[in-house]
Amino acid sequence: MILITDISECLGNDVLMALDERKTTIPIRVIVGAQQYLPSCTHLNAEFSEVSFYDMPSLDTVFQGVDRLLICNSNFLQDYRAAYTNLVRCAQESGVKHILFVSLVSHVGESSRMACEDREIEDIIKASGISYTILRTNMLMEYIPFFIGATIENRHIYYPGGNGRIGFVSSKDVAKAIAELLIVNNPENKIYTLTHEVSYSFEDIAEKLSRQKGYKIVYEPVGVDLYEEALLEVNLSVFVVKRLSSVASAIIRNEFDQTGYMLQRLLNNDNSLPKLKTGIKNWFFKKDQAPLEWNHSLTSLSDYLQVAYSE
């Protein structure tokens, strides 16, 4: 049985949908929050349990019969270290054989609060004795409205991202890779970095939106201090504001300017390095205009923006 910890965020929900599309017969159990919307699964043998991460007796019950655990991390607004530590402890006691943990990319040294917390959970998982797969994922495209708004007000994008670049990936692409790893279930104690083959700045986002809208949209990088002041004025807690500003600072430091091909390779189940090297050489002269040629090419930023900002 597969236990999925969270489907309240887009990635967890997309993993469930990807498993449903695969029509897997593996039983699925999902930990959900109170009054949470539950997606309709056509093919899955799925059950939903309303359990707190901090209620150990109830967690022990949820873990019965589970051999694969997916910790679908969504810690942008909250510190889940205590909660995830409880999950790992229950996994040890119940005999879970494989943990998949969705983490966040980072560089060595100073990092965002979220990435630092993720590294602590990674260490706890490694020390548990349970086979693991850690997926260090770049920023999801689905988070872009969270940074720049669901609509572009006054034809300006205001965000303290400086000239930082991000290898945005689609939640749906990452979810398909996770679904494949859950079904195949071949734990190898590996860490994968899942990112796009091209990185983009907020200036690039503004330029792409300008072409789609037919009018000029300007990206205006603001100071982190001004950003924090604005967030505090909408009654966000200091705790949340500092977490969000740490992401902005990490973007400025180019912590998310990471590109690679591992996500495509997982999606295509293709480990042929000679083929990959040929593809890279051909793509080098046309990058940003066309992705590498794979059976499953990653969602492009332009395609995502076209849908997300279609109004």
Tab-separated table of C-alpha atoms in Angstrom, residues 3-298:
chain	number	residue	atom	x	y	z
A	3	LEU	CA	0.538	6.305	1.804
A	4	ILE	CA	0.451	9.889	0.499
A	5	THR	CA	0.715	12.566	3.157
A	6	ASP	CA	-0.855	15.614	1.548
A	7	ILE	CA	-3.001	16.473	-1.470
A	8	SER	CA	-4.008	19.984	-0.371
A	9	GLU	CA	-1.298	21.503	-2.597
A	10	CYS	CA	-1.145	21.097	-6.365
A	11	LEU	CA	1.679	18.528	-6.396
A	12	GLY	CA	0.020	16.041	-4.058
A	13	ASN	CA	-3.239	16.298	-5.967
A	14	ASP	CA	-1.439	15.867	-9.305
A	15	VAL	CA	0.350	12.754	-7.998
A	16	LEU	CA	-3.021	11.241	-7.170
A	17	MET	CA	-4.318	12.088	-10.629
A	18	ALA	CA	-1.188	10.638	-12.263
A	19	LEU	CA	-1.645	7.391	-10.345
A	20	ASP	CA	-5.278	7.351	-11.406
A	21	GLU	CA	-4.275	7.799	-15.063
A	22	ARG	CA	-1.886	4.858	-14.730
A	23	LYS	CA	-4.819	2.742	-13.463
A	24	THR	CA	-2.591	1.203	-10.825
A	25	THR	CA	-4.137	-1.556	-8.743
A	26	ILE	CA	-1.914	-0.760	-5.750
A	27	PRO	CA	-4.056	0.350	-2.779
A	28	ILE	CA	-3.655	4.054	-1.969
A	29	ARG	CA	-4.232	5.762	1.373
A	30	VAL	CA	-4.194	9.559	1.625
A	31	ILE	CA	-3.882	11.712	4.746
A	32	VAL	CA	-6.215	14.690	4.352
A	33	GLY	CA	-7.135	17.727	6.407
A	34	ALA	CA	-10.498	18.602	7.886
A	35	GLN	CA	-13.130	19.651	5.321
A	36	GLN	CA	-10.639	19.205	2.512
A	37	TYR	CA	-11.828	18.784	-1.053
A	38	LEU	CA	-11.359	15.183	-2.152
A	39	PRO	CA	-10.693	14.589	-5.853
A	40	SER	CA	-12.677	12.010	-7.760
A	41	CYS	CA	-10.499	9.025	-8.684
A	42	THR	CA	-11.946	6.850	-11.430
A	43	HIS	CA	-9.566	3.911	-11.316
A	44	LEU	CA	-7.767	4.031	-7.974
A	45	ASN	CA	-8.417	1.833	-4.993
A	46	ALA	CA	-8.050	4.854	-2.710
A	47	GLU	CA	-9.123	5.711	0.818
A	48	PHE	CA	-8.864	9.033	2.622
A	49	SER	CA	-8.038	9.417	6.315
A	50	GLU	CA	-8.476	12.634	8.278
A	51	VAL	CA	-5.538	12.436	10.665
A	52	SER	CA	-3.269	14.982	12.318
A	53	PHE	CA	0.478	14.616	11.842
A	54	TYR	CA	0.780	15.179	15.587
A	55	ASP	CA	-1.681	12.472	16.714
A	56	MET	CA	0.652	9.511	17.077
A	57	PRO	CA	-1.947	6.816	17.925
A	58	SER	CA	-4.014	7.759	14.867
A	59	LEU	CA	-0.893	7.898	12.691
A	60	ASP	CA	0.054	4.404	13.844
A	61	THR	CA	-3.331	3.198	12.609
A	62	VAL	CA	-2.975	4.950	9.240
A	63	PHE	CA	0.406	3.287	8.668
A	64	GLN	CA	-0.959	-0.244	9.000
A	65	GLY	CA	-0.267	-2.187	5.817
A	66	VAL	CA	1.798	0.616	4.253
A	67	ASP	CA	5.062	-0.263	2.500
A	68	ARG	CA	5.602	2.958	0.481
A	69	LEU	CA	5.397	6.469	1.936
A	70	LEU	CA	5.285	9.665	-0.116
A	71	ILE	CA	5.931	12.815	1.920
A	72	CYS	CA	4.616	15.438	-0.458
A	73	ASN	CA	6.274	18.470	1.062
A	74	SER	CA	4.523	21.863	0.956
A	75	ASN	CA	6.334	23.948	3.539
A	76	PHE	CA	6.253	27.421	2.003
A	77	LEU	CA	3.978	28.801	4.700
A	78	GLN	CA	4.605	26.414	7.579
A	79	ASP	CA	7.466	24.572	9.260
A	80	TYR	CA	6.634	20.856	9.067
A	81	ARG	CA	9.818	19.445	10.580
A	82	ALA	CA	8.078	18.090	13.684
A	83	ALA	CA	5.255	16.635	11.578
A	84	TYR	CA	7.569	14.913	9.112
A	85	THR	CA	9.734	13.612	11.935
A	86	ASN	CA	6.606	11.936	13.332
A	87	LEU	CA	5.891	10.411	9.926
A	88	VAL	CA	9.391	8.944	9.669
A	89	ARG	CA	9.146	7.560	13.190
A	90	CYS	CA	5.829	5.873	12.384
A	91	ALA	CA	7.297	4.552	9.135
A	92	GLN	CA	10.130	2.918	11.083
A	93	GLU	CA	7.810	1.330	13.616
A	94	SER	CA	5.344	0.043	11.023
A	95	GLY	CA	7.925	-1.515	8.693
A	96	VAL	CA	7.671	0.856	5.713
A	97	LYS	CA	10.167	-0.225	3.044
A	98	HIS	CA	10.536	2.946	0.948
A	99	ILE	CA	10.173	6.689	1.599
A	100	LEU	CA	9.903	9.234	-1.213
A	101	PHE	CA	10.442	12.782	0.032
A	102	VAL	CA	9.761	15.849	-2.111
A	103	SER	CA	12.423	18.375	-1.175
A	104	LEU	CA	13.599	21.703	-2.592
A	105	VAL	CA	16.693	22.503	-4.631
A	106	SER	CA	19.380	24.660	-3.063
A	107	HIS	CA	23.009	25.618	-3.359
A	108	VAL	CA	25.703	24.855	-0.838
A	109	GLY	CA	25.839	27.466	1.888
A	110	GLU	CA	23.169	30.045	2.627
A	111	SER	CA	19.723	28.940	1.585
A	112	SER	CA	16.022	29.660	2.002
A	113	ARG	CA	14.382	28.634	5.247
A	114	MET	CA	12.390	25.979	3.415
A	115	ALA	CA	15.475	24.364	1.865
A	116	CYS	CA	17.298	24.348	5.209
A	117	GLU	CA	14.341	22.605	6.843
A	118	ASP	CA	14.207	20.117	3.972
A	119	ARG	CA	17.854	19.180	4.503
A	120	GLU	CA	17.099	18.396	8.152
A	121	ILE	CA	14.264	16.060	7.134
A	122	GLU	CA	16.497	14.450	4.509
A	123	ASP	CA	19.049	13.672	7.230
A	124	ILE	CA	16.350	12.172	9.458
A	125	ILE	CA	15.157	9.965	6.593
A	126	LYS	CA	18.704	8.835	5.790
A	127	ALA	CA	19.291	7.959	9.450
A	128	SER	CA	16.032	5.982	9.698
A	129	GLY	CA	17.425	2.912	7.977
A	130	ILE	CA	14.558	2.938	5.467
A	131	SER	CA	15.388	2.951	1.748
A	132	TYR	CA	14.714	6.396	0.322
A	133	THR	CA	14.335	8.458	-2.812
A	134	ILE	CA	14.763	12.199	-2.316
A	135	LEU	CA	13.449	14.461	-5.062
A	136	ARG	CA	14.955	17.950	-4.879
A	137	THR	CA	12.503	19.818	-7.050
A	138	ASN	CA	12.879	23.302	-8.481
A	139	MET	CA	10.140	25.914	-8.185
A	140	LEU	CA	6.803	24.787	-9.584
A	141	MET	CA	5.253	26.836	-12.381
A	142	GLU	CA	1.997	26.625	-10.456
A	143	TYR	CA	3.564	28.866	-7.792
A	144	ILE	CA	4.092	31.755	-10.233
A	145	PRO	CA	0.698	33.400	-9.429
A	146	PHE	CA	1.713	33.146	-5.777
A	147	PHE	CA	4.700	35.383	-6.541
A	148	ILE	CA	3.321	37.811	-9.136
A	149	GLY	CA	-0.443	37.556	-8.594
A	150	ALA	CA	-3.199	35.730	-10.440
A	151	THR	CA	-3.684	38.805	-12.628
A	152	ILE	CA	-1.182	41.419	-13.795
A	153	GLU	CA	-2.262	44.688	-12.196
A	154	ASN	CA	-1.344	47.949	-13.956
A	155	ARG	CA	0.694	45.876	-16.441
A	156	HIS	CA	3.495	45.579	-13.883
A	157	ILE	CA	5.048	42.658	-12.041
A	158	TYR	CA	6.355	43.684	-8.625
A	159	TYR	CA	8.604	41.146	-6.915
A	160	PRO	CA	11.993	41.270	-5.143
A	161	GLY	CA	13.599	38.678	-7.413
A	162	GLY	CA	16.364	40.858	-8.813
A	163	ASN	CA	17.894	39.230	-11.890
A	164	GLY	CA	17.632	35.757	-10.391
A	165	ARG	CA	16.710	32.865	-12.647
A	166	ILE	CA	14.573	29.804	-11.883
A	167	GLY	CA	14.348	26.426	-13.620
A	168	PHE	CA	10.560	26.309	-13.282
A	169	VAL	CA	8.957	22.859	-13.657
A	170	SER	CA	5.317	21.879	-13.975
A	171	SER	CA	3.663	20.131	-11.056
A	172	LYS	CA	2.043	17.710	-13.502
A	173	ASP	CA	5.424	16.654	-14.947
A	174	VAL	CA	6.909	16.114	-11.496
A	175	ALA	CA	3.783	14.218	-10.416
A	176	LYS	CA	4.071	11.802	-13.350
A	177	ALA	CA	7.676	11.071	-12.419
A	178	ILE	CA	6.689	10.484	-8.784
A	179	ALA	CA	3.851	8.171	-9.820
A	180	GLU	CA	6.299	6.130	-11.886
A	181	LEU	CA	8.723	5.852	-8.953
A	182	LEU	CA	5.922	4.795	-6.595
A	183	ILE	CA	4.640	2.101	-8.929
A	184	VAL	CA	8.030	0.693	-9.946
A	185	ASN	CA	9.141	0.878	-6.298
A	186	ASN	CA	12.859	0.358	-6.812
A	187	PRO	CA	14.406	2.125	-3.788
A	188	GLU	CA	18.072	2.911	-4.353
A	189	ASN	CA	18.894	5.491	-1.653
A	190	LYS	CA	19.247	8.159	-4.327
A	191	ILE	CA	18.814	11.924	-4.506
A	192	TYR	CA	17.458	13.345	-7.764
A	193	THR	CA	17.380	16.996	-8.798
A	194	LEU	CA	14.237	17.657	-10.830
A	195	THR	CA	14.391	20.865	-12.797
A	196	HIS	CA	13.814	22.211	-16.305
A	197	GLU	CA	16.361	22.339	-19.100
A	198	VAL	CA	16.063	26.147	-19.270
A	199	SER	CA	15.895	28.724	-16.467
A	200	TYR	CA	13.991	32.013	-16.599
A	201	SER	CA	14.022	35.347	-14.800
A	202	PHE	CA	10.977	37.426	-13.881
A	203	GLU	CA	12.004	39.700	-16.738
A	204	ASP	CA	11.576	36.692	-19.044
A	205	ILE	CA	8.128	36.035	-17.572
A	206	ALA	CA	7.127	39.643	-18.204
A	207	GLU	CA	8.411	39.426	-21.781
A	208	LYS	CA	6.501	36.204	-22.502
A	209	LEU	CA	3.307	37.597	-21.009
A	210	SER	CA	3.756	40.785	-23.066
A	211	ARG	CA	3.861	38.747	-26.278
A	212	GLN	CA	0.792	36.758	-25.259
A	213	LYS	CA	-1.240	39.779	-24.170
A	214	GLY	CA	-0.216	42.050	-27.012
A	215	TYR	CA	0.818	44.872	-24.705
A	216	LYS	CA	3.887	45.704	-22.645
A	217	ILE	CA	4.161	44.176	-19.177
A	218	VAL	CA	7.047	45.471	-17.078
A	219	TYR	CA	8.874	43.612	-14.352
A	220	GLU	CA	9.924	45.961	-11.574
A	221	PRO	CA	12.233	44.375	-8.971
A	222	VAL	CA	11.472	45.843	-5.563
A	223	GLY	CA	13.508	45.677	-2.385
A	224	VAL	CA	13.034	42.801	0.041
A	225	ASP	CA	12.307	45.286	2.854
A	226	LEU	CA	9.508	46.911	0.858
A	227	TYR	CA	8.140	43.454	0.012
A	228	GLU	CA	8.044	42.503	3.678
A	229	GLU	CA	6.297	45.765	4.600
A	230	ALA	CA	3.630	45.174	1.953
A	231	LEU	CA	2.996	41.610	3.142
A	232	LEU	CA	2.703	42.706	6.760
A	233	GLU	CA	0.054	45.229	5.711
A	234	VAL	CA	-2.180	42.396	4.462
A	235	ASN	CA	-2.059	40.837	7.952
A	236	LEU	CA	0.350	38.002	7.247
A	237	SER	CA	2.277	36.933	10.324
A	238	VAL	CA	5.912	37.904	10.723
A	239	PHE	CA	6.745	34.179	10.639
A	240	VAL	CA	5.159	33.716	7.206
A	241	VAL	CA	6.564	36.985	5.840
A	242	LYS	CA	10.114	36.008	6.800
A	243	ARG	CA	9.687	32.636	5.115
A	244	LEU	CA	8.482	34.240	1.899
A	245	SER	CA	11.216	36.872	1.913
A	246	SER	CA	13.826	34.130	2.401
A	247	VAL	CA	12.615	32.626	-0.894
A	248	ALA	CA	12.972	36.005	-2.605
A	249	SER	CA	16.508	36.374	-1.242
A	250	ALA	CA	17.347	32.864	-2.461
A	251	ILE	CA	16.062	33.763	-5.940
A	252	ILE	CA	18.276	36.876	-5.976
A	253	ARG	CA	21.249	34.657	-5.083
A	254	ASN	CA	20.317	32.411	-8.035
A	255	GLU	CA	19.727	29.447	-5.748
A	256	PHE	CA	17.059	28.193	-8.185
A	257	ASP	CA	19.104	28.798	-11.333
A	258	GLN	CA	19.583	25.080	-11.831
A	259	THR	CA	18.880	23.187	-15.021
A	260	GLY	CA	19.151	19.529	-15.921
A	261	TYR	CA	17.680	16.522	-17.666
A	262	MET	CA	16.921	14.053	-14.868
A	263	LEU	CA	13.192	14.817	-14.878
A	264	GLN	CA	12.959	14.060	-18.606
A	265	ARG	CA	14.949	10.869	-18.120
A	266	LEU	CA	12.593	9.682	-15.368
A	267	LEU	CA	9.551	10.511	-17.469
A	268	ASN	CA	10.963	8.744	-20.508
A	269	ASN	CA	12.517	5.872	-18.537
A	270	ASP	CA	15.575	6.550	-20.690
A	271	ASN	CA	19.098	6.119	-19.346
A	272	SER	CA	20.836	6.187	-22.707
A	273	LEU	CA	23.651	8.702	-22.242
A	274	PRO	CA	24.875	8.600	-25.860
A	275	LYS	CA	21.363	9.536	-27.046
A	276	LEU	CA	21.175	12.255	-24.405
A	277	LYS	CA	24.534	13.742	-25.408
A	278	THR	CA	23.460	13.876	-29.060
A	279	GLY	CA	20.253	15.588	-28.042
A	280	ILE	CA	22.136	18.175	-26.002
A	281	LYS	CA	24.461	19.027	-28.889
A	282	ASN	CA	21.522	19.485	-31.260
A	283	TRP	CA	19.535	21.479	-28.710
A	284	PHE	CA	22.400	23.810	-27.784
A	285	PHE	CA	21.922	25.880	-30.923
A	286	LYS	CA	18.164	26.294	-30.483
A	287	LYS	CA	17.548	26.303	-26.723
A	288	ASP	CA	14.544	28.273	-25.496
A	289	GLN	CA	12.933	27.833	-28.916
A	290	ALA	CA	12.528	24.065	-28.662
A	291	PRO	CA	13.109	21.531	-25.905
A	292	LEU	CA	15.216	18.449	-26.209
A	293	GLU	CA	13.472	15.792	-28.250
A	294	TRP	CA	12.005	13.276	-25.802
A	295	ASN	CA	8.987	11.037	-25.922
A	296	HIS	CA	7.703	13.178	-23.055
A	297	SER	CA	8.909	16.784	-23.267
A	298	LEU	CA	8.472	18.968	-20.196
